[in-house]
Short mmCIF file of C-alpha atoms in Angstrom, two decimals:
data_model
loop_
_atom_site.label_atom_id
_atom_site.label_comp_id
_atom_site.label_asym_id
_atom_site.label_seq_id
_atom_site.Cartn_x
_atom_site.Cartn_y
_atom_site.Cartn_z
CA MET J 8 125.14 75.16 83.36
CA LYS J 9 126.67 76.83 86.35
CA PHE J 10 124.99 79.74 88.06
CA SER J 11 126.38 82.25 90.54
CA VAL J 12 123.69 82.59 93.15
CA HIS J 13 123.36 85.38 95.68
CA VAL J 14 120.69 85.05 98.35
CA GLU J 15 120.10 87.97 100.71
CA VAL J 16 118.12 87.02 103.80
CA ASN J 17 116.63 89.91 105.76
CA LEU J 18 114.27 90.11 108.69
CA ARG J 19 110.76 91.06 107.60
CA PRO J 20 109.71 94.67 108.25
CA GLY J 21 108.38 94.99 111.80
CA ILE J 22 110.47 92.13 113.20
CA ALA J 23 112.86 93.40 115.88
CA ASP J 24 116.49 93.50 114.70
CA PRO J 25 118.78 93.58 117.78
CA GLN J 26 121.97 93.51 115.67
CA GLY J 27 120.80 96.50 113.67
CA ALA J 28 119.72 98.35 116.82
CA THR J 29 123.14 97.75 118.40
CA ILE J 30 124.94 99.12 115.33
CA GLU J 31 122.60 102.12 115.27
CA ARG J 32 123.35 102.91 118.93
CA ALA J 33 127.10 102.38 118.52
CA LEU J 34 127.74 104.48 115.42
CA PRO J 35 127.05 107.94 116.93
CA LYS J 36 129.41 107.11 119.81
CA LEU J 37 132.15 106.47 117.25
CA GLY J 38 131.50 109.83 115.60
CA PHE J 39 129.28 108.68 112.72
CA ALA J 40 126.17 110.84 112.63
CA GLY J 41 123.05 110.70 110.48
CA VAL J 42 122.58 106.93 110.40
CA SER J 43 119.09 105.45 110.78
CA ASP J 44 117.03 102.35 109.94
CA VAL J 45 119.92 99.90 110.31
CA ARG J 46 118.94 96.35 109.37
CA VAL J 47 121.34 93.41 109.39
CA GLY J 48 120.82 90.33 107.26
CA LYS J 49 122.72 87.42 105.81
CA SER J 50 124.35 87.30 102.43
CA ILE J 51 124.81 83.79 101.05
CA ARG J 52 126.72 83.24 97.80
CA PHE J 53 127.28 79.91 96.08
CA VAL J 54 127.65 78.17 92.75
CA LEU J 55 124.77 75.97 91.59
CA GLU J 56 124.79 73.50 88.75
CA ALA J 57 121.39 73.23 87.07
CA ASP J 58 119.90 72.54 83.64
CA ASP J 59 118.60 76.04 83.01
CA GLU J 60 117.79 79.28 84.80
CA ALA J 61 114.19 78.30 85.60
CA ALA J 62 115.32 75.06 87.24
CA ALA J 63 118.06 76.88 89.15
CA ARG J 64 115.65 79.54 90.43
CA GLU J 65 113.12 76.93 91.51
CA GLU J 66 115.80 74.98 93.42
CA VAL J 67 117.07 78.12 95.17
CA GLU J 68 113.53 79.23 96.10
CA ASP J 69 112.93 75.80 97.61
CA MET J 70 116.25 76.00 99.51
CA CYS J 71 115.24 79.39 100.93
CA ARG J 72 111.85 78.14 102.06
CA ARG J 73 113.20 74.97 103.67
CA PHE J 74 116.65 75.83 104.92
CA LEU J 75 118.33 79.16 104.24
CA ALA J 76 115.62 81.44 105.63
CA ASN J 77 112.93 81.19 108.27
CA PRO J 78 109.89 82.31 106.28
CA VAL J 79 108.00 83.24 109.45
CA ILE J 80 110.34 86.11 110.26
CA GLU J 81 112.68 86.41 107.26
CA GLU J 82 112.39 87.13 103.58
CA ALA J 83 114.91 86.09 100.96
CA SER J 84 115.78 87.87 97.74
CA ILE J 85 117.48 85.80 95.05
CA HIS J 86 119.87 86.93 92.34
CA LEU J 87 121.00 84.41 89.74
CA GLU J 88 123.61 84.80 87.05
CA ALA J 89 124.85 82.24 84.56
CA SER J 90 128.54 82.00 85.36
CA GLU J 91 129.76 79.37 82.91
CA ARG J 92 128.27 77.29 80.16
CA LEU J 93 129.46 73.68 80.16
CA SER J 94 130.83 72.64 76.80
CA VAL J 95 128.42 70.15 75.19
CA MET B 11 120.45 114.33 101.17
CA LYS B 12 119.48 110.87 102.26
CA PHE B 13 121.20 107.81 100.89
CA SER B 14 120.17 104.17 100.99
CA VAL B 15 123.34 102.31 101.85
CA HIS B 16 123.95 98.61 101.41
CA VAL B 17 127.18 97.16 102.78
CA GLU B 18 127.99 93.53 102.08
CA VAL B 19 130.71 92.14 104.33
CA ASN B 20 132.30 88.89 103.18
CA LEU B 21 135.23 86.87 104.41
CA ARG B 22 138.29 87.35 102.25
CA PRO B 23 139.09 84.52 99.83
CA GLY B 24 141.13 81.86 101.60
CA ILE B 25 139.72 82.60 105.05
CA ALA B 26 137.87 79.54 106.43
CA ASP B 27 134.09 79.98 106.40
CA PRO B 28 132.54 77.48 108.85
CA GLN B 29 128.97 78.73 108.25
CA GLY B 30 129.38 78.26 104.51
CA ALA B 31 130.95 74.82 104.99
CA THR B 32 128.05 73.74 107.21
CA ILE B 33 125.47 74.85 104.62
CA GLU B 34 127.44 73.07 101.88
CA ARG B 35 127.45 69.82 103.88
CA ALA B 36 123.78 70.10 104.82
CA LEU B 37 122.24 70.85 101.42
CA PRO B 38 122.92 67.45 99.75
CA LYS B 39 121.35 65.71 102.76
CA LEU B 40 118.18 67.75 102.17
CA GLY B 41 118.12 66.71 98.53
CA PHE B 42 119.74 69.78 96.97
CA ALA B 43 122.52 68.68 94.64
CA GLY B 44 125.07 70.65 92.64
CA VAL B 45 125.88 73.33 95.21
CA SER B 46 129.50 74.39 95.75
CA ASP B 47 131.62 77.33 96.98
CA VAL B 48 129.15 78.44 99.65
CA ARG B 49 130.22 81.65 101.39
CA VAL B 50 128.20 83.41 104.07
CA GLY B 51 128.54 87.09 104.80
CA LYS B 52 126.64 89.95 106.39
CA SER B 53 124.31 92.32 104.64
CA ILE B 54 123.90 95.68 106.37
CA ARG B 55 121.38 98.21 105.08
CA PHE B 56 120.77 101.66 106.49
CA VAL B 57 119.84 105.23 105.69
CA LEU B 58 122.59 107.85 105.88
CA GLU B 59 122.18 111.58 105.83
CA ALA B 60 125.13 113.34 104.15
CA ASP B 61 125.88 116.44 102.08
CA ASP B 62 126.63 114.62 98.85
CA GLU B 63 127.50 111.20 97.49
CA ALA B 64 131.26 111.63 97.90
CA ALA B 65 130.86 112.56 101.57
CA ALA B 66 128.46 109.66 102.11
CA ARG B 67 130.82 107.16 100.49
CA GLU B 68 133.77 108.39 102.52
CA GLU B 69 131.79 108.09 105.76
CA VAL B 70 130.64 104.55 104.91
CA GLU B 71 134.17 103.47 103.95
CA ASP B 72 135.43 104.79 107.27
CA MET B 73 132.62 102.93 109.12
CA CYS B 74 133.58 99.70 107.35
CA ARG B 75 137.26 100.07 108.24
CA ARG B 76 136.62 100.94 111.88
CA PHE B 77 133.47 99.12 112.84
CA LEU B 78 131.37 97.16 110.35
CA ALA B 79 134.07 94.86 109.01
CA ASN B 80 137.30 93.40 110.31
CA PRO B 81 139.70 94.38 107.52
CA VAL B 82 142.15 91.63 108.50
CA ILE B 83 139.77 88.85 107.47
CA GLU B 84 136.82 90.58 105.81
CA GLU B 85 136.18 92.80 102.82
CA ALA B 86 133.26 95.15 102.43
CA SER B 87 131.51 96.18 99.24
CA ILE B 88 129.48 99.36 99.36
CA HIS B 89 126.43 100.32 97.32
CA LEU B 90 125.00 103.82 97.70
CA GLU B 91 121.83 105.23 96.26
CA ALA B 92 120.30 108.67 96.75
CA SER B 93 116.93 107.90 98.29
CA GLU B 94 115.47 111.33 98.89
CA ARG B 95 116.51 114.91 98.24
CA LEU B 96 115.74 117.26 101.10
CA SER B 97 113.79 120.29 99.99
CA VAL B 98 116.02 123.38 100.25
#
């Protein structure tokens, strides 16, 4: 089965976010008021072939721990969706 | 009203994605098989104060066009959610 995977990697609360701070400082100067708490993360989308949803989720969680996110300062949220069933 | 805004900025289809290509090459070497079509984008979350949802959406669309995304090579998808109603 093929799964559409979306992993969102964000800095953990309390970890300084210089990209977010820069956006927050820049927006009022461009005329956009009322913006606060800007946080910037990564959005990673891919297609994963796995036997079933449990196996797919386990593989993606392992990827996040080992490679896609730095668990010391980042947290990853995972969204999985079956995108295509292979004909058997 | 306060809105929780989530903007996902992705490269348009067809635009080369070196970050995604690097992840796609690296994963099999780490033992993760069956991964394809890796695309990496930005995830921007913030709180916006606006009169109503229509005004909030218009402001965020304008931000995306002028600042958060490069409309030549990137597309932005916007998710808005009322997070708190100010007491009147």
